[in-house]
């Protein structure tokens, strides 16, 4: 199994509801170790740039507004098959369809306020990590 890095965001709804520690603990319990971590209030331009792939979608404006309404926690997680493991532990985008024990089942309010973001591929993980973190901010062994 390969040790990988993936990118994760704890979104405003989870931060506002004081779930940050529980979510980080959940990642750690499944073998995903935070190797970079920062709380930040995203600017409109940062959110628009990060979610540019969705810029033509009807929900883009709402997504940017949601992601900029309060602080988020940006993380680089490391572990065996980190991208797939993170996707599994997050659960389905719609919390009503998420498996029991997943982050979205436990903490998400709705499909729009779904508590966490995670990279969907190794390629996107590298892009997303570089969007928010300098290489010197990632603390690996």
Tab-separated table of C-alpha atoms in Angstrom, residues 1-139:
chain	number	residue	atom	x	y	z
A	1	UNK	CA	0.000	0.000	0.000
A	2	UNK	CA	1.185	3.458	-0.865
A	3	UNK	CA	1.586	6.315	1.590
A	4	UNK	CA	-0.165	9.297	0.025
A	5	UNK	CA	-1.172	12.818	0.877
A	6	UNK	CA	-4.633	14.215	0.318
A	7	UNK	CA	-6.305	17.549	0.926
A	8	UNK	CA	-9.252	18.132	3.223
A	9	UNK	CA	-11.346	21.101	4.300
A	10	UNK	CA	-13.512	21.185	7.384
A	11	UNK	CA	-16.233	23.479	6.086
A	12	UNK	CA	-17.961	26.425	7.829
A	13	UNK	CA	-20.968	24.430	9.071
A	14	UNK	CA	-18.742	21.967	10.951
A	15	UNK	CA	-16.484	24.739	12.304
A	16	UNK	CA	-19.493	26.778	13.473
A	17	UNK	CA	-20.912	23.739	15.271
A	18	UNK	CA	-17.630	22.950	17.065
A	19	UNK	CA	-17.004	19.636	15.297
A	20	UNK	CA	-13.377	20.346	14.304
A	21	UNK	CA	-11.773	18.206	17.001
A	22	UNK	CA	-14.181	15.308	16.462
A	23	UNK	CA	-13.575	15.345	12.710
A	24	UNK	CA	-9.785	15.445	13.070
A	25	UNK	CA	-9.979	12.626	15.623
A	26	UNK	CA	-12.092	10.603	13.179
A	27	UNK	CA	-9.451	11.022	10.472
A	28	UNK	CA	-6.729	9.955	12.910
A	29	UNK	CA	-8.711	6.901	14.042
A	30	UNK	CA	-8.702	5.562	10.459
A	31	UNK	CA	-4.985	6.209	9.985
A	32	UNK	CA	-5.004	9.642	8.333
A	33	UNK	CA	-2.475	11.890	10.024
A	34	UNK	CA	-2.664	15.690	9.696
A	35	UNK	CA	0.724	16.868	8.388
A	36	UNK	CA	-0.376	20.462	7.686
A	37	UNK	CA	-3.235	22.300	9.344
A	38	UNK	CA	-4.529	25.871	9.337
A	39	UNK	CA	-7.737	27.673	10.222
A	40	UNK	CA	-8.550	30.435	7.763
A	41	UNK	CA	-11.384	32.627	6.592
A	42	UNK	CA	-11.374	32.214	2.806
A	43	UNK	CA	-11.678	35.335	0.678
A	44	UNK	CA	-14.187	35.354	-2.163
A	45	UNK	CA	-11.364	35.153	-4.722
A	46	UNK	CA	-9.741	32.187	-2.909
A	47	UNK	CA	-13.028	30.278	-2.829
A	48	UNK	CA	-13.806	31.133	-6.464
A	49	UNK	CA	-10.338	30.013	-7.539
A	50	UNK	CA	-10.457	26.791	-5.556
A	51	UNK	CA	-13.902	25.840	-6.861
A	52	UNK	CA	-13.321	27.188	-10.400
A	53	UNK	CA	-14.113	23.752	-11.837
A	54	UNK	CA	-17.722	24.376	-10.735
A	55	UNK	CA	-17.922	27.975	-12.011
A	56	UNK	CA	-20.541	27.168	-14.670
A	57	UNK	CA	-22.711	25.121	-12.324
A	58	UNK	CA	-25.911	26.687	-10.931
A	59	UNK	CA	-24.795	26.193	-7.307
A	60	UNK	CA	-21.424	27.992	-7.721
A	61	UNK	CA	-22.542	31.298	-6.173
A	62	UNK	CA	-24.104	29.575	-3.180
A	63	UNK	CA	-20.988	27.426	-2.745
A	64	UNK	CA	-18.680	30.455	-2.705
A	65	UNK	CA	-20.988	32.299	-0.315
A	66	UNK	CA	-21.100	29.293	2.014
A	67	UNK	CA	-17.340	28.710	1.952
A	68	UNK	CA	-16.626	32.375	2.784
A	69	UNK	CA	-19.246	32.927	5.502
A	70	UNK	CA	-16.921	31.879	8.342
A	71	UNK	CA	-13.662	30.064	9.045
A	72	UNK	CA	-12.647	26.733	7.560
A	73	UNK	CA	-9.880	24.321	8.560
A	74	UNK	CA	-7.484	23.431	5.746
A	75	UNK	CA	-5.537	20.175	6.124
A	76	UNK	CA	-3.105	17.910	4.405
A	77	UNK	CA	-3.694	14.331	5.536
A	78	UNK	CA	-1.178	11.544	5.078
A	79	UNK	CA	-1.646	7.795	5.223
A	80	UNK	CA	-1.966	4.582	3.264
A	81	UNK	CA	-4.168	5.187	0.220
A	82	UNK	CA	-5.092	8.553	1.753
A	83	UNK	CA	-7.264	9.793	-1.132
A	84	UNK	CA	-9.540	6.735	-1.163
A	85	UNK	CA	-9.568	6.421	2.628
A	86	UNK	CA	-10.523	10.083	3.037
A	87	UNK	CA	-13.353	9.735	0.492
A	88	UNK	CA	-14.625	6.652	2.311
A	89	UNK	CA	-14.550	8.209	5.786
A	90	UNK	CA	-16.225	11.417	4.526
A	91	UNK	CA	-19.226	9.528	3.154
A	92	UNK	CA	-21.607	10.452	0.350
A	93	UNK	CA	-22.012	14.140	-0.517
A	94	UNK	CA	-25.660	13.937	0.533
A	95	UNK	CA	-25.621	13.101	4.260
A	96	UNK	CA	-28.988	11.356	3.911
A	97	UNK	CA	-27.245	8.820	1.644
A	98	UNK	CA	-23.998	8.604	3.646
A	99	UNK	CA	-23.118	5.380	5.440
A	100	UNK	CA	-23.381	5.176	9.210
A	101	UNK	CA	-20.190	6.246	10.959
A	102	UNK	CA	-19.046	8.580	8.174
A	103	UNK	CA	-18.280	12.224	8.861
A	104	UNK	CA	-21.124	13.515	6.715
A	105	UNK	CA	-23.646	11.139	8.303
A	106	UNK	CA	-22.575	12.276	11.772
A	107	UNK	CA	-22.107	16.022	11.233
A	108	UNK	CA	-23.441	17.359	7.900
A	109	UNK	CA	-26.620	19.404	7.754
A	110	UNK	CA	-27.487	18.969	4.070
A	111	UNK	CA	-26.056	18.290	0.630
A	112	UNK	CA	-25.010	21.974	0.499
A	113	UNK	CA	-23.629	22.122	4.036
A	114	UNK	CA	-21.848	18.794	4.057
A	115	UNK	CA	-19.103	19.498	6.630
A	116	UNK	CA	-16.007	18.363	4.706
A	117	UNK	CA	-14.239	18.437	1.357
A	118	UNK	CA	-11.713	15.870	0.208
A	119	UNK	CA	-9.631	15.484	-2.931
A	120	UNK	CA	-11.035	13.022	-5.469
A	121	UNK	CA	-7.720	11.874	-6.981
A	122	UNK	CA	-3.989	11.989	-6.324
A	123	UNK	CA	-3.619	14.524	-9.131
A	124	UNK	CA	-6.249	16.842	-7.651
A	125	UNK	CA	-4.811	16.337	-4.168
A	126	UNK	CA	-1.463	17.688	-5.369
A	127	UNK	CA	-3.163	20.689	-7.012
A	128	UNK	CA	-5.367	21.420	-3.996
A	129	UNK	CA	-2.520	21.061	-1.490
A	130	UNK	CA	-0.376	23.471	-3.523
A	131	UNK	CA	-3.287	25.938	-3.717
A	132	UNK	CA	-3.253	26.435	0.056
A	133	UNK	CA	0.111	25.219	1.409
A	134	UNK	CA	3.789	25.821	0.652
A	135	UNK	CA	5.914	22.663	0.661
A	136	UNK	CA	7.719	23.919	3.789
A	137	UNK	CA	4.419	23.965	5.707
A	138	UNK	CA	3.917	20.216	5.304
A	139	UNK	CA	5.492	18.365	8.238
